[in-house]
CSV table of C-alpha atoms in Angstrom, one decimal:
chain,number,residue,atom,x,y,z
A,1,MET,CA,-0.1,0.0,0.2
A,2,VAL,CA,2.7,2.3,0.9
A,3,ARG,CA,4.5,1.5,-2.4
A,4,TYR,CA,1.4,2.2,-4.3
A,5,ILE,CA,0.9,5.6,-2.5
A,6,GLN,CA,4.4,6.7,-3.4
A,7,MET,CA,3.9,5.5,-7.1
A,8,ILE,CA,1.1,7.9,-7.1
A,9,TRP,CA,3.2,10.9,-5.8
A,10,LEU,CA,5.9,10.2,-8.4
A,11,ALA,CA,3.1,10.1,-11.0
A,12,LEU,CA,1.8,13.6,-9.9
A,13,LEU,CA,5.4,14.9,-9.7
A,14,LEU,CA,6.2,14.2,-13.3
A,15,PRO,CA,5.1,17.6,-15.0
A,16,LEU,CA,4.2,15.9,-18.2
A,17,ALA,CA,1.1,18.0,-18.8
A,18,ALA,CA,2.3,21.0,-17.3
A,19,GLN,CA,3.2,24.5,-18.4
A,20,HIS,CA,6.9,24.9,-18.6
A,21,GLN,CA,9.1,27.8,-18.7
A,22,THR,CA,12.8,28.2,-18.3
A,23,ILE,CA,14.1,31.6,-17.5
A,24,HIS,CA,17.7,32.7,-17.2
A,25,ALA,CA,19.0,35.9,-15.6
A,26,HIS,CA,21.9,37.2,-14.0
A,27,MET,CA,21.5,37.2,-10.3
A,28,ASN,CA,24.4,39.5,-8.8
A,29,PRO,CA,27.8,41.0,-9.8
A,30,GLU,CA,30.0,37.9,-8.9
A,31,GLY,CA,28.6,36.2,-12.2
A,32,ARG,CA,25.9,33.8,-10.5
A,33,VAL,CA,23.0,33.0,-12.7
A,34,VAL,CA,19.5,32.0,-11.5
A,35,THR,CA,17.8,29.4,-13.7
A,36,LEU,CA,13.9,29.3,-12.9
A,37,ASN,CA,11.9,26.3,-13.9
A,38,LEU,CA,8.4,26.8,-13.4
A,39,TYR,CA,5.6,24.1,-13.7
A,40,HIS,CA,2.2,25.6,-13.5
A,41,PHE,CA,-0.5,23.3,-13.1
A,42,SER,CA,-3.2,25.8,-12.8
A,43,GLU,CA,-5.9,26.7,-15.3
A,44,ASN,CA,-4.9,30.4,-15.1
A,45,ARG,CA,-2.6,31.7,-17.7
A,46,LEU,CA,1.0,32.4,-16.4
A,47,GLU,CA,3.4,35.0,-18.0
A,48,SER,CA,7.0,35.9,-17.4
A,49,LYS,CA,9.2,38.9,-18.1
A,50,ILE,CA,12.8,39.9,-17.2
A,51,SER,CA,13.3,43.7,-16.6
A,52,ASN,CA,15.7,45.2,-18.9
A,53,GLY,CA,19.2,46.3,-17.5
A,54,HIS,CA,18.9,45.7,-14.1
A,55,LYS,CA,20.2,42.3,-13.5
A,56,LYS,CA,16.9,41.0,-11.9
A,57,LEU,CA,14.2,38.7,-12.8
A,58,GLY,CA,10.4,39.2,-12.4
A,59,ASP,CA,7.5,37.2,-12.7
A,60,MET,CA,3.7,38.4,-13.2
A,61,MET,CA,0.8,35.7,-12.5
A,62,ASP,CA,-2.7,36.1,-13.7
A,63,ARG,CA,-3.6,38.1,-16.8
A,64,ASP,CA,-5.9,40.4,-14.7
A,65,GLY,CA,-3.4,41.8,-12.6
A,66,GLU,CA,-5.1,40.1,-9.3
A,67,MET,CA,-1.6,38.7,-8.6
A,68,ALA,CA,1.6,40.6,-9.2
A,69,GLY,CA,5.4,39.5,-9.0
A,70,VAL,CA,8.5,41.0,-7.3
A,71,SER,CA,12.1,40.7,-8.7
A,72,ILE,CA,14.8,40.2,-6.1
A,73,GLY,CA,18.5,41.0,-6.9
A,74,LEU,CA,21.2,42.3,-4.6
A,75,GLY,CA,21.9,46.1,-3.6
A,76,LYS,CA,24.9,47.9,-3.3
A,77,ASN,CA,25.2,47.1,0.5
A,78,GLY,CA,24.7,43.3,-0.4
A,79,HIS,CA,21.2,43.2,1.1
A,80,PRO,CA,18.0,42.2,-0.9
A,81,LYS,CA,16.8,44.6,-3.1
A,82,GLY,CA,13.5,44.5,-5.1
A,83,VAL,CA,11.6,45.6,-7.9
A,84,HIS,CA,7.8,45.4,-7.8
A,85,LEU,CA,5.8,44.6,-10.9
A,86,ASP,CA,2.3,45.8,-11.3
A,87,VAL,CA,0.0,44.0,-14.0
A,88,ILE,CA,-2.8,46.4,-14.7
A,89,ASN,CA,-4.9,46.0,-18.1
A,90,GLY,CA,-2.0,44.3,-19.8
A,91,LYS,CA,0.6,47.0,-18.8
A,92,ILE,CA,3.5,46.3,-16.7
A,93,SER,CA,5.1,49.2,-14.5
A,94,LEU,CA,8.0,48.9,-12.5
A,95,HIS,CA,8.5,50.3,-9.0
A,96,ASP,CA,12.0,50.2,-7.2
A,97,HIS,CA,11.7,49.3,-3.5
A,98,ALA,CA,15.6,49.4,-2.8
A,99,THR,CA,14.9,51.5,0.3
A,100,ASP,CA,11.5,49.9,1.1
A,101,SER,CA,11.5,48.4,4.5
A,102,SER,CA,9.2,45.8,3.5
A,103,ILE,CA,12.0,44.1,1.6
A,104,LYS,CA,13.1,41.5,4.0
A,105,VAL,CA,13.7,38.0,4.7
A,106,GLY,CA,10.3,36.4,3.5
A,107,PRO,CA,8.0,34.7,3.4
A,108,TYR,CA,5.7,37.6,2.0
A,109,LEU,CA,2.3,37.5,0.5
A,110,LEU,CA,1.8,39.3,-2.7
A,111,ARG,CA,-1.7,40.1,-3.6
A,112,ASN,CA,-3.5,42.7,-5.7
A,113,SER,CA,-0.3,44.2,-6.9
A,114,SER,CA,0.8,44.9,-3.6
A,115,MET,CA,3.2,43.4,-1.1
A,116,THR,CA,2.1,42.9,2.6
A,117,GLY,CA,3.8,41.2,5.6
A,118,SER,CA,0.5,39.3,6.4
A,119,LEU,CA,-0.2,35.9,5.5
A,120,ASP,CA,-3.9,35.8,6.5
A,121,GLU,CA,-5.4,36.9,3.6
A,122,THR,CA,-8.4,34.8,2.4
A,123,LEU,CA,-9.4,36.3,-0.9
A,124,HIS,CA,-8.3,33.4,-3.0
A,125,GLU,CA,-7.5,29.8,-2.8
A,126,ARG,CA,-3.9,30.2,-4.1
A,127,ARG,CA,-1.6,32.9,-2.8
A,128,THR,CA,1.5,34.3,-4.4
A,129,PHE,CA,4.4,34.4,-2.1
A,130,LEU,CA,7.9,35.1,-1.9
A,131,LEU,CA,10.8,33.3,0.2
A,132,HIS,CA,14.2,34.7,0.7
A,133,ASP,CA,17.1,33.8,3.0
A,134,GLY,CA,18.7,37.0,2.8
A,135,LYS,CA,21.5,35.9,0.6
A,136,SER,CA,21.2,34.6,-2.7
A,137,ARG,CA,18.5,32.1,-2.4
A,138,TRP,CA,14.9,33.2,-3.2
A,139,ILE,CA,11.8,31.7,-4.8
A,140,LEU,CA,8.5,33.1,-6.1
A,141,GLY,CA,5.5,30.6,-6.0
A,142,TYR,CA,1.8,30.5,-4.9
A,143,ALA,CA,0.5,28.0,-2.3
A,144,PRO,CA,-2.7,25.8,-2.8
A,145,VAL,CA,-4.8,24.6,0.2
A,146,MET,CA,-3.1,22.2,2.2
A,147,THR,CA,-4.0,20.6,5.6
A,148,ARG,CA,-1.4,20.2,8.4
A,149,GLN,CA,-2.0,16.5,7.9
A,150,GLN,CA,-1.1,16.6,4.0
A,151,LEU,CA,1.9,18.9,4.8
A,152,ALA,CA,3.1,16.3,7.5
A,153,TYR,CA,2.6,13.5,5.0
A,154,ALA,CA,4.5,15.3,2.0
A,155,LEU,CA,7.5,16.2,4.3
A,156,ASP,CA,7.9,12.6,5.5
A,157,TRP,CA,7.7,11.4,1.9
A,158,ILE,CA,10.4,13.7,0.7
A,159,LEU,CA,12.6,12.5,3.7
A,160,LYS,CA,12.3,9.0,2.3
A,161,GLN,CA,13.6,10.1,-1.1
A,162,LYS,CA,17.4,9.6,-1.9
A,163,LYS,CA,19.4,12.8,-1.8
A,164,ALA,CA,16.3,15.0,-0.8
A,165,ASN,CA,15.4,16.8,2.3
A,166,PHE,CA,13.5,19.8,3.0
A,167,VAL,CA,15.1,23.0,4.2
A,168,THR,CA,12.2,25.1,5.7
A,169,ALA,CA,8.7,24.2,6.0
A,170,ILE,CA,6.0,27.3,6.4
A,171,GLU,CA,2.7,27.5,6.9
A,172,LEU,CA,0.2,30.1,5.5
A,173,THR,CA,-3.0,31.0,6.9
A,174,ASN,CA,-2.6,29.0,10.2
A,175,GLY,CA,-1.7,25.8,8.4
A,176,LEU,CA,-4.3,25.9,5.6
A,177,GLN,CA,-1.9,26.7,3.0
A,178,SER,CA,1.5,25.6,3.1
A,179,GLY,CA,4.9,25.5,1.0
A,180,PHE,CA,8.4,24.2,1.7
A,181,TRP,CA,12.0,24.0,0.4
A,182,VAL,CA,13.4,20.9,-0.8
A,183,ASN,CA,17.3,20.6,-1.6
A,184,ARG,CA,18.6,18.6,-4.2
A,185,GLY,CA,22.1,19.3,-4.9
A,186,ASP,CA,22.4,22.7,-6.3
A,187,ASN,CA,18.4,23.0,-7.1
A,188,LEU,CA,16.2,24.5,-4.5
A,189,HIS,CA,12.7,23.1,-5.3
A,190,LEU,CA,9.3,24.4,-3.6
A,191,TYR,CA,6.7,21.6,-3.6
A,192,LEU,CA,3.0,22.7,-3.6
A,193,LYS,CA,0.6,20.0,-3.1
A,194,GLU,CA,-3.2,20.2,-3.1
A,195,LEU,CA,-5.7,17.4,-2.5
A,196,ASN,CA,-7.1,15.9,-5.6
A,197,ALA,CA,-4.9,18.0,-7.9
A,198,ALA,CA,-1.6,18.1,-9.3
A,199,PRO,CA,1.5,19.8,-7.8
A,200,CYS,CA,3.1,23.2,-8.7
A,201,ILE,CA,7.0,22.6,-9.0
A,202,LEU,CA,9.2,25.8,-8.7
A,203,SER,CA,12.7,25.2,-9.0
A,204,VAL,CA,15.5,27.7,-8.7
A,205,LYS,CA,19.0,26.8,-9.5
A,206,LEU,CA,22.0,29.2,-8.9
A,207,ALA,CA,25.1,28.5,-11.2
A,208,ARG,CA,28.4,30.2,-11.8
A,209,GLN,CA,28.3,31.8,-15.1
A,210,ASN,CA,31.0,30.5,-17.7
């Protein structure tokens, strides 16, 4: 029975029917490059854009602008520096938040083209959020509904896999929504699982530029 359940999980994790995008962008002056592989299993359309001339990567979600994205880079003092992407009527506007006190170590909830420190918003089943470790690792994703029991099961399953372990588990909205880091070599994976639905897998890889 356990083997059968694991096979189901493996089947769900294969992104055969998912929309897949790979984006490359310079991450910092040291020559590291971030590769973003996003497997999106939602009916909503996903679009991506790299801002010009700033060595930052930004994502926008939802064509109606209900969800926006944040781009993270490194400022002159080595601290995280962000560019806020607003998506309104199909147009993109950039807002530099280099001195904004809201740019801190995550997670942060991104909603309605604004960034807040609260994770208790309840307007949508899926939340767009940002995770950042204050150094060079960051991730932008959304969290589906996930109970604590499902989260515990998912973490237990990951621990049983070879060369895989979760770094951080977070709970959004008092455990109703969850996401977590999974570390496999140089790749940082965020697995999001919801009942009776395929997962969203967001993978960020930092590599030295040739």
